[in-house]
Short mmCIF file of C-alpha atoms in Angstrom, two decimals:
data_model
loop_
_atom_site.label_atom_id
_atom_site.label_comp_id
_atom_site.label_asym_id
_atom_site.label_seq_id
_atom_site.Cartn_x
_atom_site.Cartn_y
_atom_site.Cartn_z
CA UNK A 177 0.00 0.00 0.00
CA UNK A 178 1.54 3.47 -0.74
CA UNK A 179 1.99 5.89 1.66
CA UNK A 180 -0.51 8.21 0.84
CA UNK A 181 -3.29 5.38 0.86
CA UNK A 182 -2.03 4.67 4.04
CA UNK A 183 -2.82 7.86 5.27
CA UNK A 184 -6.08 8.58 3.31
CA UNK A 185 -7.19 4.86 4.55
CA UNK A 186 -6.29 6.30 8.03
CA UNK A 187 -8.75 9.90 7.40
CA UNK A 188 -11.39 7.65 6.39
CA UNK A 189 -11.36 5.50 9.55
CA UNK A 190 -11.27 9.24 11.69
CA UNK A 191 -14.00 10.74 9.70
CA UNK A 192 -16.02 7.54 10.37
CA UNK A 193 -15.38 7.77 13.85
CA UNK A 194 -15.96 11.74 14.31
CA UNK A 195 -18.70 11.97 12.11
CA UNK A 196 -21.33 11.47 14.95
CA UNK A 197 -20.13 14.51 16.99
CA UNK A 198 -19.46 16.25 14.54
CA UNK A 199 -23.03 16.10 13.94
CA UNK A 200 -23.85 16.11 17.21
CA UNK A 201 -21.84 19.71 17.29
CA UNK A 202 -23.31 20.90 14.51
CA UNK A 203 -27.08 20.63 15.64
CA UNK A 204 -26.15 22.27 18.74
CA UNK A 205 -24.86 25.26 16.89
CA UNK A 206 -28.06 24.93 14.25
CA UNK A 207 -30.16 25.35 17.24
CA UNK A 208 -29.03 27.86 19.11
CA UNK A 209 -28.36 30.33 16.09
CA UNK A 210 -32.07 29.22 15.19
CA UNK A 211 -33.48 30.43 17.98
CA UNK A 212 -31.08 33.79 18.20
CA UNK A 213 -32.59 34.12 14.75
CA UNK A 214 -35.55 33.61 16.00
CA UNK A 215 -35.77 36.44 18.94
CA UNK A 216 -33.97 39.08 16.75
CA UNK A 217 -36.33 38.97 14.01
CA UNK A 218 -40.00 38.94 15.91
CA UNK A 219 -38.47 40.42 19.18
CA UNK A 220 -36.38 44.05 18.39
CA UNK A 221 -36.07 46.66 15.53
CA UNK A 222 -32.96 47.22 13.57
CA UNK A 223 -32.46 51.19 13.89
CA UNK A 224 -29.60 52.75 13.63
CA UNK A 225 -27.01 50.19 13.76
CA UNK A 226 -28.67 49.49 17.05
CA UNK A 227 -31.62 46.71 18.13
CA UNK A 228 -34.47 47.68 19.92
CA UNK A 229 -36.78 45.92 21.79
CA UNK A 230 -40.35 45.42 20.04
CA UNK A 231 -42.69 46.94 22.77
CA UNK A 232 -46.23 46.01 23.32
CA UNK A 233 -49.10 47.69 24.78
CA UNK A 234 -51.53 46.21 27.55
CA UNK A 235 -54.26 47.35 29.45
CA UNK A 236 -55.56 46.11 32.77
CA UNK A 237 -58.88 46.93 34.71
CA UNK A 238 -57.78 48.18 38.14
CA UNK A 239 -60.77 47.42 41.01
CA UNK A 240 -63.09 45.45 39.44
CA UNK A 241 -65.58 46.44 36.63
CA UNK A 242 -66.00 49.96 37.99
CA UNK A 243 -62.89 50.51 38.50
CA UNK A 244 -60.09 52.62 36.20
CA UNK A 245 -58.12 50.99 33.03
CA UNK A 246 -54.34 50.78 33.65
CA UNK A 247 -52.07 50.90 30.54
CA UNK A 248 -48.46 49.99 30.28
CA UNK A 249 -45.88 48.87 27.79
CA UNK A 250 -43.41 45.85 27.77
CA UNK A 251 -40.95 44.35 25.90
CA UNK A 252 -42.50 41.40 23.56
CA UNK A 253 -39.62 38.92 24.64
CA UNK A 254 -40.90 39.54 28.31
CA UNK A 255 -43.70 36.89 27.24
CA UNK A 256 -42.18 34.30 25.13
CA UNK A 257 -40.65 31.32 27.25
CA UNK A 258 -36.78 31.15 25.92
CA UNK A 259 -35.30 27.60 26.28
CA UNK A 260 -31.82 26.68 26.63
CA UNK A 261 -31.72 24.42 23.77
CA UNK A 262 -28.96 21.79 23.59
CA UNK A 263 -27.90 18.27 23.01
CA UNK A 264 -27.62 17.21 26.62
CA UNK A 265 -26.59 13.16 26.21
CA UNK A 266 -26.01 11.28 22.95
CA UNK A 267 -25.54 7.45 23.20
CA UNK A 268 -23.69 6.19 20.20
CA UNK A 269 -23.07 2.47 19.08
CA UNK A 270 -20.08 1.90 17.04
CA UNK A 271 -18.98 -1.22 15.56
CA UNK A 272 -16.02 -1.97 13.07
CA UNK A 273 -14.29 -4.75 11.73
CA UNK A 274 -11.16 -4.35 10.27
CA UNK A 275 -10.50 -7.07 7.39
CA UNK A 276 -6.60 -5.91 6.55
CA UNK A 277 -3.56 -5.45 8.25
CA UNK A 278 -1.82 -3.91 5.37
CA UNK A 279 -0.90 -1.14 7.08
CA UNK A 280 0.98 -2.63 9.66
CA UNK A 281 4.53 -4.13 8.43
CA UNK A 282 5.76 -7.07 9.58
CA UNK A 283 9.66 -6.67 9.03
CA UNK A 284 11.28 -4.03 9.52
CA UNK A 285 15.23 -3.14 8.78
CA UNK A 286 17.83 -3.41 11.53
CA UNK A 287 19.59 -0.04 11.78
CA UNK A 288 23.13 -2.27 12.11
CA UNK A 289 23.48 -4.45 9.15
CA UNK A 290 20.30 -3.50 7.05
CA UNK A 291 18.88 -7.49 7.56
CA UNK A 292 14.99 -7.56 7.59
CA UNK A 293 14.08 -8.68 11.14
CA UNK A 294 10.32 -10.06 11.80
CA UNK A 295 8.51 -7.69 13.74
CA UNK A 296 5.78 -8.99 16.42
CA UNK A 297 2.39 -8.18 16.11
CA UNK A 298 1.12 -5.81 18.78
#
């Protein structure tokens, strides 16, 4: 096998490997920019190089029916219920069998005399 199948047979075996959480990473980050996304469209006003809150208006009746009409403002994000959205455990099963042992060399070359010497398998 020639070196740089060697090493592209070794990338494979680590992208196999890391592909889960790399996944796993990236729907964290899909997410939480979602839902930043989210709030900064429905929740503020772009002005000025500067976000502003999107502000409501309520009214409440103060005393019962008789009574006087209280009127206030609020920020809109004040009502929505934010979550802290994240992966919080991933179980992964794994299994692999490797078929070759190309890339492990049996002889290798003694530094005195340049004899091949049998090497033994880890």
């Amino acid at each position: 096998m020639a070196k740089t199948e060697h090493l592209n047979s070794e990338q494979n075996i680590e992208s196999i490997i890391s592909a889960p959480l790399v996944a796993l990473s990236k729907a964290n980050m899909m997410m939480l920019s979602g839902q930043t996304t989210f709030l900064l469209k429905n929740c503020f006003k772009y002005k000025d190089g500067v976000y502003e809150p999107e502000m409501i208006t309520m009214s409440i009746q103060v005393g019962g029916a008789e009574g006087k009409s209280m009127t206030f403002q609020m920020p809109l994000i004040n009502l929505l219920s934010i979550n802290a959205l994240s992966v919080a455990k991933a179980h992964i099963n794994f299994s692999i069998d490797i078929t070759s042992s190309d890339s492990y060399p049996c002889f290798r070359t003694s530094p005195e005399n340049g004899n091949r010497i049998r090497r033994n398998k880890p």
